[in-house]
XYZ file of C-alpha atoms in Angstrom:
101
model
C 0.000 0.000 0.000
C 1.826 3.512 -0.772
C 1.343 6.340 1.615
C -0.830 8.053 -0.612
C -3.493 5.238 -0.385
C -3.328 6.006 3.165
C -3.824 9.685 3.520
C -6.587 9.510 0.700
C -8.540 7.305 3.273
C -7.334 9.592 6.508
C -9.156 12.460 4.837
C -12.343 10.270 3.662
C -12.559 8.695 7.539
C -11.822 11.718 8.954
C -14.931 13.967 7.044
C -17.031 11.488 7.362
C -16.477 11.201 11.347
C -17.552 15.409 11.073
C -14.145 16.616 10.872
C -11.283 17.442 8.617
C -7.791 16.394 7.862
C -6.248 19.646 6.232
C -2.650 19.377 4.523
C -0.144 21.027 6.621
C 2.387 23.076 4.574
C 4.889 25.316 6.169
C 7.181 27.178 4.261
C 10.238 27.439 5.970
C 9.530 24.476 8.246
C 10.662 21.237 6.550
C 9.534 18.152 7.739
C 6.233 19.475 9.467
C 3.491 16.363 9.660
C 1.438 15.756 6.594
C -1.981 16.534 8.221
C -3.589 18.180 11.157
C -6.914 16.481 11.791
C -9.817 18.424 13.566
C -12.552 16.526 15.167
C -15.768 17.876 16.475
C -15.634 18.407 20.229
C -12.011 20.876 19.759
C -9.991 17.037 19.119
C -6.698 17.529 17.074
C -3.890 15.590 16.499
C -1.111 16.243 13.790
C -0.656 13.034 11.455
C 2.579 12.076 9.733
C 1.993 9.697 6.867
C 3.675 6.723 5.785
C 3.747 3.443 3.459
C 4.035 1.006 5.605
C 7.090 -0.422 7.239
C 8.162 3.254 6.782
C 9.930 5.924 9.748
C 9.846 9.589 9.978
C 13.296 11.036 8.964
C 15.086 12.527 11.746
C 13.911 15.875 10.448
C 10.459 15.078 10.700
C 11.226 13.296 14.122
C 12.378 16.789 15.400
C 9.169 18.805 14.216
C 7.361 16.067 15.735
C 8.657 16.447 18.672
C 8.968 19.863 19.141
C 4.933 19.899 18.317
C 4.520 17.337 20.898
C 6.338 19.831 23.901
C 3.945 22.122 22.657
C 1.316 19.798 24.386
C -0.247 18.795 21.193
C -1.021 15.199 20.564
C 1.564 14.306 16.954
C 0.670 10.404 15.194
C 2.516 8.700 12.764
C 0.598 6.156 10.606
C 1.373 3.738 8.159
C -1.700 2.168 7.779
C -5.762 2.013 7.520
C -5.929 0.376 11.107
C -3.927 2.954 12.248
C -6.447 5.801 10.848
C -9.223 3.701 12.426
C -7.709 3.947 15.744
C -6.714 7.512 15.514
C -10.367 8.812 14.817
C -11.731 6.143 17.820
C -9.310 7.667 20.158
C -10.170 10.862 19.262
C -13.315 10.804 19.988
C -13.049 9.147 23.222
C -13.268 10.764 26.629
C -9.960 12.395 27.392
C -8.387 12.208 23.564
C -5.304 11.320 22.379
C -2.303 10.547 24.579
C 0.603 12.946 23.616
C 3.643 11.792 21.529
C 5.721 8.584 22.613
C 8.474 8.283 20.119
């Protein structure tokens, strides 16, 4: 499965849970996460997307961190399960846990 496969159904799951998954660009800022997802209820979480078997690049590890210290809840996914269990965790009591990498 390539990466794209994945985020293609992160944004579909994602709208049709009530939220969004918008790109994340930010020029200046290599290796920010692909997506920030916004569920209803004031859930986020940013998403880094990859194939499977795949890891973030040390660069990407750093904005992922640094996002994390922020208090913000950062994911990396390589997979439809994964997705799944983002959105259910979400929208559980208490959201997401915070960044464990």
């Amino acid at each position: 499965m390539l990466e794209k496969q994945i985020e293609q159904y992160l944004v579909k799951q994602v709208k049709a849970s009530g939220g969004r998954a918008y790109k994340f660009v930010s020029p200046g800022n290599s290796g920010v996460p692909d997506r920030i997802v916004t569920l209803p209820g004031g859930r986020i979480a940013f998403a880094e997307l990859k194939a499977p078997g795949k890891k973030p690049t040390p660069l990407q590890m750093n904005q992922q961190r640094f996002i994390a210290n922020q208090g913000l809840p950062v994911v990396v996914i390589d997979s439809k399960e994964q997705v799944d269990d983002l959105i259910k965790q979400m929208q559980a009591e208490g959201g997401m846990q915070l960044w464990e990498q």
